XYZ file of C-alpha atoms in Angstrom:
583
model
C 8.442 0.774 -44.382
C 7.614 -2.898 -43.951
C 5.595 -3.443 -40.705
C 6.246 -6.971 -40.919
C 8.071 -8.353 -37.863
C 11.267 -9.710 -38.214
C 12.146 -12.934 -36.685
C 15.696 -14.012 -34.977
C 16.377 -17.434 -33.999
C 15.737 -16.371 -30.278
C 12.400 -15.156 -30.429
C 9.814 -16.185 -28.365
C 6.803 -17.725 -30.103
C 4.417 -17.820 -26.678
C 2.372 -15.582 -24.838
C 3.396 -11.965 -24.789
C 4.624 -10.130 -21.879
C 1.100 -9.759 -19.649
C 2.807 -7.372 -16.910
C 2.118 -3.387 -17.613
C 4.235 -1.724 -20.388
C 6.538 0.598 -19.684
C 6.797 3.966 -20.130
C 4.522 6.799 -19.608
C 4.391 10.568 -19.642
C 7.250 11.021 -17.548
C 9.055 9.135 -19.992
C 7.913 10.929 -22.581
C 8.508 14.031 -21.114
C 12.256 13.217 -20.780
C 12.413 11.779 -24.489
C 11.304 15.752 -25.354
C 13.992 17.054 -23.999
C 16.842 14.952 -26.185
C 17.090 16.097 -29.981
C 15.386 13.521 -32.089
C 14.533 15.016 -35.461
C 16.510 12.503 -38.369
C 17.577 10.730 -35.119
C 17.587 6.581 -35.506
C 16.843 5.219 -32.332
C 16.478 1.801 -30.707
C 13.454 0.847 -28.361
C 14.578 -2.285 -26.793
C 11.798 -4.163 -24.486
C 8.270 -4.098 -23.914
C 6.780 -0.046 -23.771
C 3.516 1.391 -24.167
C 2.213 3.434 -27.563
C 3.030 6.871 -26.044
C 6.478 6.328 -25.735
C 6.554 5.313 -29.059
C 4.735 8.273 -30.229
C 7.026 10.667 -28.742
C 9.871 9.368 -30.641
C 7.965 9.204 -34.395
C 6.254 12.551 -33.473
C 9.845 14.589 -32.926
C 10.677 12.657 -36.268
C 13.210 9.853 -35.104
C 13.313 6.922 -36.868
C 12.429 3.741 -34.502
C 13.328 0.015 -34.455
C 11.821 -1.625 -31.654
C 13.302 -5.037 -30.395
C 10.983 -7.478 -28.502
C 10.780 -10.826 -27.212
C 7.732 -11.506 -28.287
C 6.201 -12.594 -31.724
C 2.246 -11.872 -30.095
C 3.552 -8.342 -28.638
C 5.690 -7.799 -31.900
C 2.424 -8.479 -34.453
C 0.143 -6.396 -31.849
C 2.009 -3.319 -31.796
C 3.363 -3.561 -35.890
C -0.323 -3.316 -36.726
C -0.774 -0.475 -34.487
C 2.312 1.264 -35.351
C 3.055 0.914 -38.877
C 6.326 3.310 -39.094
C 8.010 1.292 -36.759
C 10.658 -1.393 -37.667
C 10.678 -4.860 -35.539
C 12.525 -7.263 -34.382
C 11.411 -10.184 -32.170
C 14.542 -11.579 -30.173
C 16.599 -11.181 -27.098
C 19.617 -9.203 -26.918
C 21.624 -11.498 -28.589
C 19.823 -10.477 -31.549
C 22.193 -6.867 -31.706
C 26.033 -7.119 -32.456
C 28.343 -7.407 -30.283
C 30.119 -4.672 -28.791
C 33.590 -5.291 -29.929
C 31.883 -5.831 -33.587
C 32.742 -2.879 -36.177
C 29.445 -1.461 -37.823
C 30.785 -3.525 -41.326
C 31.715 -6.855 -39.744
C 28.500 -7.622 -37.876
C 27.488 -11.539 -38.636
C 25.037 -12.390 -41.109
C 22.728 -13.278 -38.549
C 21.994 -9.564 -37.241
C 18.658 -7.988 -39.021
C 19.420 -4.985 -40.712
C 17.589 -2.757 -38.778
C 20.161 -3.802 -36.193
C 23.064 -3.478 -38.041
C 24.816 0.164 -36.931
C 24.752 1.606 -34.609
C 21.562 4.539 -32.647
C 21.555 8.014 -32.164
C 19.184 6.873 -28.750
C 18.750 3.739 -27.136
C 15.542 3.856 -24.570
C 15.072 0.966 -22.427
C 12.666 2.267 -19.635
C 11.406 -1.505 -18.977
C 15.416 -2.332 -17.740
C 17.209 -5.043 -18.863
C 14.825 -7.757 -17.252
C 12.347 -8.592 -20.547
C 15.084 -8.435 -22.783
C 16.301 -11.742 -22.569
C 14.766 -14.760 -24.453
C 14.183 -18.216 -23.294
C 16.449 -19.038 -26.293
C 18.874 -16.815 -25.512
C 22.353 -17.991 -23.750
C 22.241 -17.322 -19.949
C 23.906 -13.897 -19.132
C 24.894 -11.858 -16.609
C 23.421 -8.501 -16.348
C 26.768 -6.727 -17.084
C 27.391 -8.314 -19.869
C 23.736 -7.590 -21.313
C 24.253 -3.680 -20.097
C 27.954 -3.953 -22.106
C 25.527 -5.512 -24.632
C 22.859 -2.909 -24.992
C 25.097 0.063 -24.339
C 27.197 -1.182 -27.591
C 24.773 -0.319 -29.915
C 24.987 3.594 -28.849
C 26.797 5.442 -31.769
C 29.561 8.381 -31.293
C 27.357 11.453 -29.894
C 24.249 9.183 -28.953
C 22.993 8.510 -25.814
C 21.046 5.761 -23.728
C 17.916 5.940 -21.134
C 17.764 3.397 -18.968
C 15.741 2.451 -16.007
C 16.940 -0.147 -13.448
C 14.380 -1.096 -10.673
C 15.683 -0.984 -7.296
C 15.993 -4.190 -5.651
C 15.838 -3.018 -1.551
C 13.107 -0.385 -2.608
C 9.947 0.281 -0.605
C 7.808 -1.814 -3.289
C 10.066 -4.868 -1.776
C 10.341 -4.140 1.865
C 6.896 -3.011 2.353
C 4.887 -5.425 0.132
C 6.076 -9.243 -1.338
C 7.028 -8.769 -4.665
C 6.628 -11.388 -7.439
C 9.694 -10.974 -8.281
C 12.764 -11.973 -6.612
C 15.504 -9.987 -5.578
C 18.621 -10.406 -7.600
C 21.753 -10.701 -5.696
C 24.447 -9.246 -7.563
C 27.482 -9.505 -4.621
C 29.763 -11.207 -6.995
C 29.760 -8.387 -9.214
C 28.045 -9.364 -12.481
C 24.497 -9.051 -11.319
C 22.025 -6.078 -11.314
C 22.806 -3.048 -9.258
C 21.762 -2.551 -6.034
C 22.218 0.979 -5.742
C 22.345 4.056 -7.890
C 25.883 4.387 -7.623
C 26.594 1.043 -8.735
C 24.278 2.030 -11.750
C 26.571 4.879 -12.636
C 29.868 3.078 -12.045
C 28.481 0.233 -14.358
C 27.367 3.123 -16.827
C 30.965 4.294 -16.818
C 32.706 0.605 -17.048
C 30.232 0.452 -20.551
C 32.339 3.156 -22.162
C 29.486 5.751 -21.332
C 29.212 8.985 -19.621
C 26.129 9.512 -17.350
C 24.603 13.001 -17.288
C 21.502 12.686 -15.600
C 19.593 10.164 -12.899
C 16.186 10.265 -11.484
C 14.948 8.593 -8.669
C 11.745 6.811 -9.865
C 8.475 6.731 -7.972
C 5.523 3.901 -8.303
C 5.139 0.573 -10.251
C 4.399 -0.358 -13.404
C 5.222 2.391 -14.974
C 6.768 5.085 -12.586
C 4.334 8.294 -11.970
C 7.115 10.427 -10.479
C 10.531 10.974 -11.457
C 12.924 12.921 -8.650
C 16.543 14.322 -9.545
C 16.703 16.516 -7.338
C 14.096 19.244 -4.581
C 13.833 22.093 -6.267
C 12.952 25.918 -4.713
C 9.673 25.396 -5.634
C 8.621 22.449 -3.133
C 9.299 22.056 0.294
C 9.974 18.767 1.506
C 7.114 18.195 3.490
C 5.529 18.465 -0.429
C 7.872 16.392 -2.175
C 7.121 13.513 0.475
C 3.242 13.793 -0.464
C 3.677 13.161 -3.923
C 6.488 10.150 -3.489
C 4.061 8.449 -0.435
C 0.636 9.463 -2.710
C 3.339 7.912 -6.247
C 3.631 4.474 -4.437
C 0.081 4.388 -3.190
C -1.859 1.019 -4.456
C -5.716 0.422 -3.832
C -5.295 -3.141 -4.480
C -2.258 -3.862 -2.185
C -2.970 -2.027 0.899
C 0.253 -0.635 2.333
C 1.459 -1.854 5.815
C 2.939 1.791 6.085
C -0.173 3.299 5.463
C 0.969 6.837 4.700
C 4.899 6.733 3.676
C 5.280 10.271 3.456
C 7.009 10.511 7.154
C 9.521 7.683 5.905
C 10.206 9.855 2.687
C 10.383 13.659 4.524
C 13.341 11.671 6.547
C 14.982 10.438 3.267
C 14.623 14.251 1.254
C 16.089 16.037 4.916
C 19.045 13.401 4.848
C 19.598 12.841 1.315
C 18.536 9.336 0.789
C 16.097 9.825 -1.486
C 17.511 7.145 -4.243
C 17.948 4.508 -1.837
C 13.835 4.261 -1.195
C 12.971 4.824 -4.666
C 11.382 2.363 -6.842
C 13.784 2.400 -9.718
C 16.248 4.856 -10.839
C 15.865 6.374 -14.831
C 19.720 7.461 -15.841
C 20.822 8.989 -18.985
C 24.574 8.740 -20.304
C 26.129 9.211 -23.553
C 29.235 8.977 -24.942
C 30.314 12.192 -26.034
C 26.811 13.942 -26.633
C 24.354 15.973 -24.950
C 22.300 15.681 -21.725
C 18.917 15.862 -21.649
C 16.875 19.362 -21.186
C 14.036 18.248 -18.571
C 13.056 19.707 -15.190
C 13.930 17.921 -12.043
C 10.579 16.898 -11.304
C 8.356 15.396 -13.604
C 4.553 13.656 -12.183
C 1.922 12.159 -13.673
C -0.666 9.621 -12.652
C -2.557 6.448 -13.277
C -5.994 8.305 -14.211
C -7.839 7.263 -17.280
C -6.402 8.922 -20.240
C -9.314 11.479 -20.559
C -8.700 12.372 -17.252
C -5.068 11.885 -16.573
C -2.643 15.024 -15.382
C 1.064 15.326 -16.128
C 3.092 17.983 -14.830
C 6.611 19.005 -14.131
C 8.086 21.411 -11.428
C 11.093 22.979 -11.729
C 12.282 25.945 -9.327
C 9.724 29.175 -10.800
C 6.891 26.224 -9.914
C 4.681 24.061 -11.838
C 3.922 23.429 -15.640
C 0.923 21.480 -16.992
C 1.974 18.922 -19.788
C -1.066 17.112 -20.067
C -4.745 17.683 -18.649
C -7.539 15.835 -19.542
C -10.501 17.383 -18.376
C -12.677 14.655 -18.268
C -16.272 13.330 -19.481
C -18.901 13.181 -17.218
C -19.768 15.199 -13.134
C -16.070 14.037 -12.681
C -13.553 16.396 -13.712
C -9.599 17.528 -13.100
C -8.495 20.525 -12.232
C -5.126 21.796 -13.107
C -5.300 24.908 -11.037
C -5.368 22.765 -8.127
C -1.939 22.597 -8.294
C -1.047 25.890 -6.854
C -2.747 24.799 -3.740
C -0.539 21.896 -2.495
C -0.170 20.770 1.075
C 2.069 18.651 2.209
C 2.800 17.037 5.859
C 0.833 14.220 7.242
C -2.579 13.170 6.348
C -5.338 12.390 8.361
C -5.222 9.278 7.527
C -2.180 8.243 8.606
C -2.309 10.395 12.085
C -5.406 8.000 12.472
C -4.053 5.083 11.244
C -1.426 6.281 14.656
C -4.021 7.141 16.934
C -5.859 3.145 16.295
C -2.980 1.949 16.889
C -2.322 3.056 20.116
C -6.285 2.765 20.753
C -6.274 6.666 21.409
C -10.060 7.363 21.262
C -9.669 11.297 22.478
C -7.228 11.759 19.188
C -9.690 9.568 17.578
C -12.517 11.588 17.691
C -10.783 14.927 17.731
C -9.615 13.964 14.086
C -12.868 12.452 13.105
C -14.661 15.458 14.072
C -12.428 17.966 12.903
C -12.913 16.509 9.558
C -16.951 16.159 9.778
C -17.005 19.656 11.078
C -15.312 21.286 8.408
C -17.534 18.885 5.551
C -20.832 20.460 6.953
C -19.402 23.972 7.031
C -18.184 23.915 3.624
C -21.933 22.441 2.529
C -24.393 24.989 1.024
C -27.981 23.510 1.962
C -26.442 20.296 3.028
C -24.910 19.748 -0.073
C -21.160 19.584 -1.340
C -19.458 20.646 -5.033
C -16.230 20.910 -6.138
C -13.167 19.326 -4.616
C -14.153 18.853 -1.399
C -17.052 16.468 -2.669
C -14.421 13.882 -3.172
C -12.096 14.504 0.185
C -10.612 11.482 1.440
C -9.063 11.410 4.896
C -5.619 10.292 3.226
C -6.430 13.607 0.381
C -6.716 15.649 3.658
C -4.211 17.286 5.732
C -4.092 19.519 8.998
C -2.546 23.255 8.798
C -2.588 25.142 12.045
C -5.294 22.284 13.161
C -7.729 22.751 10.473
C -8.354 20.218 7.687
C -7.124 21.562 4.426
C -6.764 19.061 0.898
C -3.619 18.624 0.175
C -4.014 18.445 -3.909
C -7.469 19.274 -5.215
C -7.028 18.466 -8.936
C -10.418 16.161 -8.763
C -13.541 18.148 -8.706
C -17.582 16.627 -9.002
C -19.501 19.147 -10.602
C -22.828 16.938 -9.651
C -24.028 18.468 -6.020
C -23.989 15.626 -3.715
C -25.090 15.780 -0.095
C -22.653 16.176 2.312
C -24.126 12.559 4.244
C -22.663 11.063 1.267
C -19.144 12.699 1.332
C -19.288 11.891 5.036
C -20.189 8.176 4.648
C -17.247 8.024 1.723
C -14.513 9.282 3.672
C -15.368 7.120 6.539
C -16.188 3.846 4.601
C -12.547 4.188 2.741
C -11.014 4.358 6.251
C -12.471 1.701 7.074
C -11.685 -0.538 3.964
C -7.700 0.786 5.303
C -8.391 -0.452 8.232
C -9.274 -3.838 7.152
C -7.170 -4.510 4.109
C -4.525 -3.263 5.496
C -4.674 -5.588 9.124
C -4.417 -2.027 10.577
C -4.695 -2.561 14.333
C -7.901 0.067 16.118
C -9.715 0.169 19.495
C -13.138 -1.451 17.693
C -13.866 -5.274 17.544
C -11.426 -6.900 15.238
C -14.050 -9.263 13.162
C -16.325 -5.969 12.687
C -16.546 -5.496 9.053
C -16.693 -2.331 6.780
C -20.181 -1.593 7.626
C -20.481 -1.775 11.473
C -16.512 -0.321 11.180
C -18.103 2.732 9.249
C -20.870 3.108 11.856
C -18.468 2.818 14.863
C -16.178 6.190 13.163
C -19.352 8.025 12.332
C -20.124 7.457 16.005
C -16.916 8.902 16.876
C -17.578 11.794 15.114
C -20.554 12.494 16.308
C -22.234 11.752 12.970
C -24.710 9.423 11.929
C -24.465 7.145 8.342
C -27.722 6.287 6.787
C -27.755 2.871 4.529
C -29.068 5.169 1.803
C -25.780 7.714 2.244
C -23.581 4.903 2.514
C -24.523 3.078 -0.710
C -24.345 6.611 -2.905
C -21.028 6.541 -0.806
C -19.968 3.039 -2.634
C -20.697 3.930 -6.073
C -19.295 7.269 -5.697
C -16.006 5.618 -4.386
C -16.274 3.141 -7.525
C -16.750 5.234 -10.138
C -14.155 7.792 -8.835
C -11.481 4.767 -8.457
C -12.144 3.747 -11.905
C -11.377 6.867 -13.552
C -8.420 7.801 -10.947
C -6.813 4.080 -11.705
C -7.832 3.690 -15.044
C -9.701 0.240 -14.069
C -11.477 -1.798 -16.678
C -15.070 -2.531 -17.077
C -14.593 -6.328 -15.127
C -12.402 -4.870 -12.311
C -14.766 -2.286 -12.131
C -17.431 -4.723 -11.103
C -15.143 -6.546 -8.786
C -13.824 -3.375 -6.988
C -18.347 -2.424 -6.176
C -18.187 -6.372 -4.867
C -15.441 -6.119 -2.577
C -16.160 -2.595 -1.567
C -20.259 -3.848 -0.807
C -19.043 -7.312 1.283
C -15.472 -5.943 2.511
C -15.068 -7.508 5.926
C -11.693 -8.427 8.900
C -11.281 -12.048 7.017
C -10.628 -10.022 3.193
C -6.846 -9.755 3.228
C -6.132 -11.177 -0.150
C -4.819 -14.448 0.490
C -2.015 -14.708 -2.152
C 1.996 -13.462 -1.928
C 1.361 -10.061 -2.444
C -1.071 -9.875 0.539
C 0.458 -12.778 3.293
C 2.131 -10.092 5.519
C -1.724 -8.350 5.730
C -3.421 -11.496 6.364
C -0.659 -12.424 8.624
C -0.855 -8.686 10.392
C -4.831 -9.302 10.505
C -4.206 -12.787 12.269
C -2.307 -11.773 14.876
C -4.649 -8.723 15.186
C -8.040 -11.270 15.579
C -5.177 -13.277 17.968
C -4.462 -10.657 20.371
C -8.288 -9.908 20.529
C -9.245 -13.248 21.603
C -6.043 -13.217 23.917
C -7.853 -9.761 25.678
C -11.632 -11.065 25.570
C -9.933 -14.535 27.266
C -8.209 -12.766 30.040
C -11.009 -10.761 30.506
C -13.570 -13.629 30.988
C -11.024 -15.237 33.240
C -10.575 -12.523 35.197
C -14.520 -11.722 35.450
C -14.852 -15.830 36.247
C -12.686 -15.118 38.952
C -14.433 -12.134 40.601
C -17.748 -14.733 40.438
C -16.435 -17.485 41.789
C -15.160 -15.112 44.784
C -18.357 -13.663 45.282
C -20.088 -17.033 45.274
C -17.787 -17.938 48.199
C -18.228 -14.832 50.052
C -22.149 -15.351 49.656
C -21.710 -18.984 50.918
C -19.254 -18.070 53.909
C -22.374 -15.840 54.998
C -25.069 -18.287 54.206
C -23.535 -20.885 57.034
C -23.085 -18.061 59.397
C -26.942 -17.276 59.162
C -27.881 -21.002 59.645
C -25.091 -21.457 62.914
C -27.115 -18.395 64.094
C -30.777 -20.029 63.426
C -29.797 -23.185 64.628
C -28.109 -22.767 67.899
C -29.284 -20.979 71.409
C -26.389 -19.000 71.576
C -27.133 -17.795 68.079
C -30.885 -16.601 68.514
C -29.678 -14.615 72.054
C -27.064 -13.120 69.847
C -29.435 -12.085 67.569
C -31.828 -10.786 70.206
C -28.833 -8.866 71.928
C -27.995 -7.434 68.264
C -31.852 -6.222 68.180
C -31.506 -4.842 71.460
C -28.150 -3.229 71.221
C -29.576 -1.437 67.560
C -33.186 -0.487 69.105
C -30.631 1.073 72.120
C -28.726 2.716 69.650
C -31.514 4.311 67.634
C -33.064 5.245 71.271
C -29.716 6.895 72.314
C -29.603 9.055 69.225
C -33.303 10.650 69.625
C -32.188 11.810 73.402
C -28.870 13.047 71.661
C -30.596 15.344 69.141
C -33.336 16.141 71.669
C -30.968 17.574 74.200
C -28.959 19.335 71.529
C -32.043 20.980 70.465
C -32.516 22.026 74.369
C -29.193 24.006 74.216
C -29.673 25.561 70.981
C -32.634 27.126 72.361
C -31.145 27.986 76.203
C -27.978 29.686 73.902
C -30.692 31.929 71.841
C -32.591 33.383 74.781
C-alpha cells in the first residue's frame, strides 16, 4: 500500500494540529467490541497511534483523513498500512452522491462508502481553512454519509456547558447552536441529530477528562456504588496544572449519578449509531489514565466487577498495582473536607483531619519507615470510613522504604500547593507561601517538617507526577521549579488561570481589609487609653497644686491609715469570741 499522502485542494500546508490527539484506551476498548476483521473503515481527524492500532490489529483496513500535510507525513511514516488523505470534509462525497457518480475530485480511498467511521476528536479539526464555511449539521450529514448499509459511526461531541467550561476558562469558545445548525448542546440533541442523519444510535457514553477522555460512563452498574462512581469522574477531570476552583468534584457528581444527570456534567459524550448493523459489545464503564505508558492502567467494570485491560507495571521503586482495585473507596476526600474546613477557618476540624491523617502514617510505619501504597498517600488519595483514613484507590505502590517524615512532609506540601494554586481561602496568612504554609499544617498536626524531609518530599512528588501524568523531560524540570519557589502570587496569570488569580486577589484583599480594621480598631483602644491616662495626669497636678488638694490628700491618708486600723480591732475582737465560744 502506498504510504504516500494524498493531497486535496483543501489541505492545509501549515503547522499540524499541536493540541493532544485523540483517542486512547477507552477508545480502543470500544473499537474491540465492533467486528472489524475485512472491515474498511474511515478515521477522520487527528487520533493517536493506539487507536490506529486497534483497527489494523483486528484486521480492518484504514484510511485516515487529516487536515494536515505535517500530521499526514508524521503519522504515514509511522504507520505504513494506512491510506491518507490530507483535506477537510469536503474532501468525501456528498451524501446524496451514489458510490459510482462521486466527482473526479474525491481520492479513491474516499470513493465508497465504510464499514466504520471513528471520529473520537468530533467534528471540530475536520474542517480546513480552505474549506467552505459550514454548519455543524451539515458536516455531521457530511461525515455520517460515508457510513455504508450495515456500518456504523463513533463519534464524540464535547459538551459545551460541561464542568471543563464552567469550572475553568476554556480556550475554546462555546458554540451557540440556538438556531439549530450548530453543535449540540446536550446529549439528546446529539441523538436526535444522529437520527435526522439517517442513522440509528445504539449506544452513548458520558465522557470524563480532557484531551483524551480517561473515563467513559453509560450507565452505574451493580458493581459500584455511587459514592465510587463520583471518585473516579471528580479524580477523571482532575488537572495538576489547572488547579480546580471545586477542589474535589466528587460531591457535585454523587448529586448528578442519585438524580440522573450524569450527561449533562460530562466532558463530552462518545455515541455509536448505525444504520441497520450491530451495536457495540463493551461494558458500561471503561477507565484508564494519563500515566506513562509503562505504567498506565486501563480497566473496565461491568456488574460481576472489574477487568484489567492494560497494566504496566512499571520501571523503577515506582510501581502499579492492579489488585488495588478491589479496594476502592469512594465518598469525600480529605482533601476536599479540608479544603471546607479553611474555608470556614475551622481550626478544631482542621487539626482533627490533619491529625487523623499523621496518626494513621506513623502507625502504619515499621521503624519509622513507609512501603507500599501508603508511601505515596495524598490527602485528596485519602478518604474517611467510620472516621479512620482509608486510600481510596491504591494502584501506586513505592517499593523503595522511605521514612514516614517524608510521606508526612508530601502530603502536607501538596495541600499546600492546593491551597495556593487554587486561591483556596484558609485561616493562615494569605501571602505565606508553600513552605511556611507546609510548616503552619504540620503544626496543626502536631508534627514537625524538617528541610531535609521536605526536599525528599519535592522530588518524590516530581518524579511520582511525571510518571502519573506522563510529563516530559522539560516539564519535568519546570514542575521541581514551581513546586521548590511555589508561593500566594503563583496563580498562572493567563485565561486558563484568571478566575484563580482573581479568587487569590480578593483572598490577599479581604486580608488586608481584616489586618486594617484590626489596626484601626487597636488605634482606637490607644488613643482612648492615652486620654484616660491624661484625664488622670491633670487630676494629680489640680491635687499638687492647690490647698484644698494636699488636705484632700492628707484626709485620703488618714481615712486609709483609719481603715487599715479599724480592720486589726475587727479581726482582733473576732478572735476574742472564737476563743470565749470554745471554752
Amino acid at each position: 500500500m502506498n504510504s504516500t499522502p494524498l493531497l486535496t485542494r483543501t489541505a492545509v500546508h501549515g503547522p499540524g494540529d499541536r493540541r493532544v490527539r485523540a483517542g486512547g484506551p477507552p477508545v480502543a476498548a470500544l473499537l474491540s467490541g465492533l467486528p472489524l476483521v475485512g472491515a474498511r473503515v474511515l478515521v477522520a481527524g487527528p487520533h493517536d497511534d493506539a487507536t490506529i492500532h486497534a483497527l489494523t490489529d483486528a484486521g480492518a483496513s484504514v484510511t485516515w483523513l487529516t487536515r494536515s500535510t505535517r500530521d499526514a507525513a508524521a503519522s504515514a511514516s509511522r504507520n505504513p498500512t494506512v491510506s491518507m488523505v490530507v483535506g477537510g470534509l469536503d474532501a468525501l462525497p456528498a451524501p446524496d452522491d451514489a458510490d459510482d457518480a462521486a466527482p473526479a475530485s474525491v481520492p479513491e480511498p474516499l470513493r465508497g462508502r465504510f464499514d466504520l467511521v471513528v471520529a473520537a476528536d468530533g467534528l471540530g479539526r475536520l474542517q480546513s481553512s480552505e474549506s467552505p464555511t459550514t454548519t455543524w449539521r451539515d458536516s455531521f450529514r457530511r461525515l455520517c454519509g460515508a457510513v455504508a448499509d450495515g456500518g456504523g459511526i463513533l463519534l464524540y461531541q464535547s459538551n459545551p456547558v460541561g464542568l471543563q467550561l464552567l469550572d475553568r476558562l476554556d480556550r475554546s469558545p462555546i458554540a451557540r447552536g440556538h438556531d439549530g445548525a450548530g453543535p449540540p448542546e446536550s446529549l439528546a440533541e446529539l441523538l436526535i441529530a444522529t437520527t435526522d442523519a439517517g442513522l440509528r444510535p445504539s449506544r452513548s457514553w458520558s465522557a470524563f477528562g480532557v484531551e483524551p477522555a480517561t473515563l467513559l460512563v453509560e450507565r452505574r452498574p451493580a458493581s459500584v456504588d455511587s459514592d465510587d462512581l463520583a471518585a473516579l469522574m471528580s479524580e477523571a477531570v482532575r488537572d495538576d496544572e489547572r488547579p480546580s476552583l471545586l477542589g474535589d468534584a466528587s460531591a457535585l457528581f454523587g448529586v448528578a449519578i442519585r438524580t440522573g444527570r450524569v450527561p449533562d456534567v460530562a466532558t463530552g459524550w462518545f455515541t455509536h449509531a448505525h444504520r441497520e448493523g450491530t451495536a457495540p459489545v463493551g461494558p458500561p464503564i471503561l477507565v484508564s489514565d494519563r500515566a506513562a505508558p509503562g505504567h498506565r492502567l486501563s480497566y473496565r467494570v461491568d456488574d460481576d466487577g472489574a477487568t484489567v485491560l492494560e497494566c504496566g507495571g512499571g520501571v523503577g521503586d515506582i510501581v502499579r498495582d492492579p489488585d488495588g482495585l478491589a479496594s476502592v473507596v469512594g465518598g469525600p476526600s480529605v482533601e476536599s473536607l479540608l479544603l471546607a474546613a479553611c474555608a470556614d477557618a475551622d481550626r478544631p476540624t482542621i487539626r482533627r483531619l490533619l491529625g487523623a491523617v499523621v496518626t494513621w502514617l506513623r502507625a502504619g510505619a515499621a521503624n519509622e519507615v513507609v512501603t507500599g501504597a501508603a508511601a505515596l498517600a495524598t490527602l485528596d488519595g485519602i478518604a474517611l470510613r467510620d472516621g479512620t483514613p482509608v486510600l481510596r484507590q491504591p494502584t501506586w505502590r513505592l517499593t523503595t522504604p522511605t521514612p514516614v517524615d517524608v510521606v508526612i512532609a508530601r502530603c502536607l506540601h501538596r495541600f499546600a500547593a492546593t491551597l495556593i494554586g487554587g486561591a483556596h481561602p484558609h485561616p493562615w496568612t494569605a501571602t505565606s507561601d508553600a513552605v511556611a504554609l507546609t510548616a503552619m499544617l504540620a503544626g496543626a498536626a502536631g508534627a514537625r517538617v524538617e528541610s531535609a524531609a521536605l526536599s525528599a518530599a519535592i522530588d518524590l512528588e516530581v518524579r511520582f507526577r511525571a510518571l502519573e501524568r506522563n510529563l516530559p523531560g522539560e516539564e519535568v524540570e519546570a514542575l521541581r521549579d514551581r513546586l521548590n519557589r511555589l508561593a500566594a502570587t503563583d496563580p498562572p496569570v493567563s485565561e486558563n488561570g484568571y478566575r484563580q488569580l482573581w479568587m487569590a486577589w480578593r483572598a490577599t484583599r479581604r486580608e488586608l481589609d481584616r489586618l486594617t480594621e484590626r489596626s484601626e480598631w487597636e488605634a482606637q483602644i490607644l488613643a482612648s487609653r492615652d486620654l484616660a491616662i491624661a484625664k488622670l495626669d491633670e487630676e494629680l497636678a489640680l491635687y499638687r497644686a492647690t490647698f484644698f488638694g494636699r488636705l484632700l490628700r492628707l484626709l485620703r491618708l488618714i481615712a486609709g491609715a483609719a481603715r487599715a486600723d479599724a480592720r486589726k480591732v475587727f479581726r482582733k475582737a473576732r478572735g476574742l469570741r472564737r476563743s470565749r465560744d470554745d471554752d
